[in-house]
């Protein structure tokens, strides 16, 4: 027990600091939360008894083995990245926006949960995912002035995550059968990444940047962890189904993007395209695909977090409608945007190239998927460019631009290192993580692979979205491609088909299941209401029934 | 004619006739003078019967209790319109008399010629049942329940071997408590609120702490003469004491106009629960535990002004009706439910004790089954398990949230303590054929009815109760899979469930009392943080991390998966439906807009001190359990 005292004490310290933050609501408290949370997390990562702590917490019962456990060297990877995102968020808040101690504490909870889900096997995976969902919803709920629709969407997303996570629990409890295990993990991952049929919830984009980060972005990272473990679980492959889901998601995002009127909604839909890329790579399941899928997810998360936090600095609610003042702020914005859309030679481009390469190595259907994904990415870039071009002039008074740049350095610096970051990640932690996921399959990624025929085709495919996207935005020489987009816009707006646009943005009506359940519940409640008023006969009948049942044996 | 009538003596016949006449008068003539006269006559007959077979001391005791009941219930009946009518009352009383006579003749327990003794318990119980079934208002369940409990206590006095046990004293106490509650409610339930009440609070709180420390230190003798208690039972006591103390604190801090009733009810219930824990044998523990709903009446039946109905999750709250003086009147139906629960659970416990004492080694199968059924009914009533949670749902609709936390939370813990003790003392209960099927049926019923109802629920307190039914359903399924899991996963899970239910109800009560009607921006801004205790409680009931409810649910599901993997999917499906119900609470809070700027008075955050403290205790207890809980941690 003695070696558990330090991390336990640190966790207690973080909790107390969170309470202090909620109480005082000032910068110092937020800094205390950030530092205590980061130190506690690092202490847990460094300690070898993290699993024991969890086991002690759950009462000493046997841990559930959900998916293979990564070895110690690979463990800190995703957790460190998530921690960096969180600490960057806290630092940024110190520099550029009005602080909210309670929100920071909830963000810390979400970050810690996502880290735990990424790091720990067994029940830690489930607990971490649930904590991330709860923390995300809390961060959204405790935000200063969120729109009610956005809050409702954050709650629904958290509920979706928590409900889908029960599939993980079911898979683990129902035995050692691999198909069930992989299916449960994949279902939870698909729900968290908001892939088809769980896409939609466009109101999430109305959350502030930090709340979105804590809710959807951390949730998506947990989804990647779940999908990665599902893909690496031996047994019948989930590949075809996951590929179909990825394709459908890319198509859904491509249909919804032209209808997005706001920059933040478009940014959220671009996230769907990125999620489709990650799911497609993980669906292939080869060691190379696993590695590049994780690389793509990490890059997209960092780039989107950067853009979201910059949007936070642009306005209180994070709905950026103006350019940021000063040339200095262009540095983080440019790096984040470029990496998100895959502009060479930023890490996003490298990740996209490698994802297409892995898909091309996967067979015929992955090849089709790669083309479709490239097309969707091109459309996403064009739409995003349109929203950014519509930004108004910057506000007169600069809003602490240097502080913003310094505060976000942990995010934009790795993106600014161009190919160094992907190479370092692939050679180090990602290789270790893949070795843990697929110890039976050695892999390598050298110049010979990159410059092979498939590598060159993948390179061209990765370049195509950038060229096509800018061309579509510039409205030149691509009339054949632009016509369907214009037709789609006409169909969904004005005198077009009523409701079609809402359907495209809102996604499949899986939430109707909840309405159906509510209806059933209403009927049941109405049927039981008279018995509540007349409890005596109800109690007597129940007691007699019990006695009869027992007597009958 | 059978042998029983052959041994009939004139004295026995006269006493029996006296009781029949008094009972008919009591039931058929609701006017005050006849009713009291009938009750005194019934008490006299029972005392004579007791004196004839048990001695003068016992007779005097029965006479004292009977006269006390008559005095307490004298003149408290409101002048109600009699919907039954004299002819129907006479007819019903005649039926009851014939049925009691048939029971006396066909199966005379005890001495063969003890017709008067047999008549004392059968006929008294019959009259009590008639009153319970045919009259409404707060006094009818008190009078009927008191007669019923007294009759069962009389039977126990005649049939149980050895000298009078604490069971008899507990039965008398519950009967008198029911009558006292009826008198108190009939008089309008005046609730004291003064500085002296605070002193009483402090004294009661100190008593709870002292009792808890005494139990934890092992200074209370248990039934087998050894000192110390089973840690799993002590865990329930610790949880009950914590709930009692924090609810009393909440009553003082949350701005109630009459806080003494709730505070005294909570602390009294805590003491009763601890007393039930320390009782030497399960029967008396059960009867003592039945006192929890009685003490909870202080919270449930208090003035509506002190206990507003919780705002619904959706739509507008209906305003409580007011009387001519501008005060919300007492809901005469609301107190009936706890009285009925107390009476029924006490009768169940005493009957179980009778069966268990008579057939401790090789139980007769039929009676053993009845005993088990009664034990389940008792625990189900006290803990608001499905389908008996309907009484709590009915109360929650009327807005007695904090009192409900006492009744369902602390009462549930007391009931669990009794059931655990009964199972430990009489392990054959678990071997009764049909136990598993019954537990499974009730569990699945509660799981899906509770989950589906939670989806459509509109009040936080009712939502908590529905989720409690879901959690109980999972626990019963776990018990059906492995009855021995009582000492492992399911027992600890049920304790956790009762604690989480109490927390959620206290959180709902605090939220209902939040002065959002003032609509000042600070009040609105603090509304979402103010809902945290409710959310923590609901998360615990739904089995979400990082609450103890998750640990409990996980251990239960692991146990079910080891024995019956097919049930895990059903349990998780029900849990998922319940989770969707939790989302409704979030939607409701979202619907309350929070304004960023503006002035106005900031409500005191001390209003939330007690629920927040309870939430912190609940969250931290699984991570860092205090020594009594650590000893009770489930084994791997």
PDB file of C-alpha atoms in Angstrom, chain A residues 62-68 168-183 233-236, chain B residues 558 561-562 565:
ATOM      1  CA  UNK A  62     -10.287  -9.366 -10.314  1.00  0.00           C
ATOM      2  CA  UNK A  63      -9.757  -6.959 -13.178  1.00  0.00           C
ATOM      3  CA  UNK A  64     -11.525  -7.506 -16.440  1.00  0.00           C
ATOM      4  CA  UNK A  65      -9.247  -8.069 -19.358  1.00  0.00           C
ATOM      5  CA  UNK A  66     -10.635  -6.034 -22.203  1.00  0.00           C
ATOM      6  CA  UNK A  67      -8.265  -6.233 -25.099  1.00  0.00           C
ATOM      7  CA  UNK A  68      -4.546  -6.725 -24.927  1.00  0.00           C
ATOM      8  CA  UNK A 168     -17.748  -2.958 -23.552  1.00  0.00           C
ATOM      9  CA  UNK A 169     -18.875  -4.177 -20.181  1.00  0.00           C
ATOM     10  CA  UNK A 170     -21.190  -6.746 -21.738  1.00  0.00           C
ATOM     11  CA  UNK A 171     -18.491  -7.999 -24.048  1.00  0.00           C
ATOM     12  CA  UNK A 172     -16.059  -8.417 -21.210  1.00  0.00           C
ATOM     13  CA  UNK A 173     -18.554 -10.046 -18.875  1.00  0.00           C
ATOM     14  CA  UNK A 174     -20.034 -12.442 -21.354  1.00  0.00           C
ATOM     15  CA  UNK A 175     -16.969 -14.546 -21.680  1.00  0.00           C
ATOM     16  CA  UNK A 176     -13.783 -14.865 -23.551  1.00  0.00           C
ATOM     17  CA  UNK A 177     -15.295 -15.115 -27.014  1.00  0.00           C
ATOM     18  CA  UNK A 178     -13.370 -12.763 -29.282  1.00  0.00           C
ATOM     19  CA  UNK A 179     -16.174 -11.758 -31.674  1.00  0.00           C
ATOM     20  CA  UNK A 180     -18.267 -10.508 -28.807  1.00  0.00           C
ATOM     21  CA  UNK A 181     -15.346  -8.685 -27.272  1.00  0.00           C
ATOM     22  CA  UNK A 182     -14.326  -7.025 -30.515  1.00  0.00           C
ATOM     23  CA  UNK A 183     -17.925  -6.197 -31.357  1.00  0.00           C
ATOM     24  CA  UNK A 233      -8.461  -8.347 -31.093  1.00  0.00           C
ATOM     25  CA  UNK A 234      -7.872 -11.714 -32.739  1.00  0.00           C
ATOM     26  CA  UNK A 235     -10.764 -13.560 -34.272  1.00  0.00           C
ATOM     27  CA  UNK A 236     -13.229 -12.731 -37.027  1.00  0.00           C
TER      28      UNK A 236
ATOM     29  CA  UNK B 558     -19.493 -10.347 -12.717  1.00  0.00           C
ATOM     30  CA  UNK B 561     -21.915 -13.652 -15.563  1.00  0.00           C
ATOM     31  CA  UNK B 562     -20.198 -16.473 -13.714  1.00  0.00           C
ATOM     32  CA  UNK B 565     -24.308 -15.394 -18.597  1.00  0.00           C
TER      33      UNK B 565
END
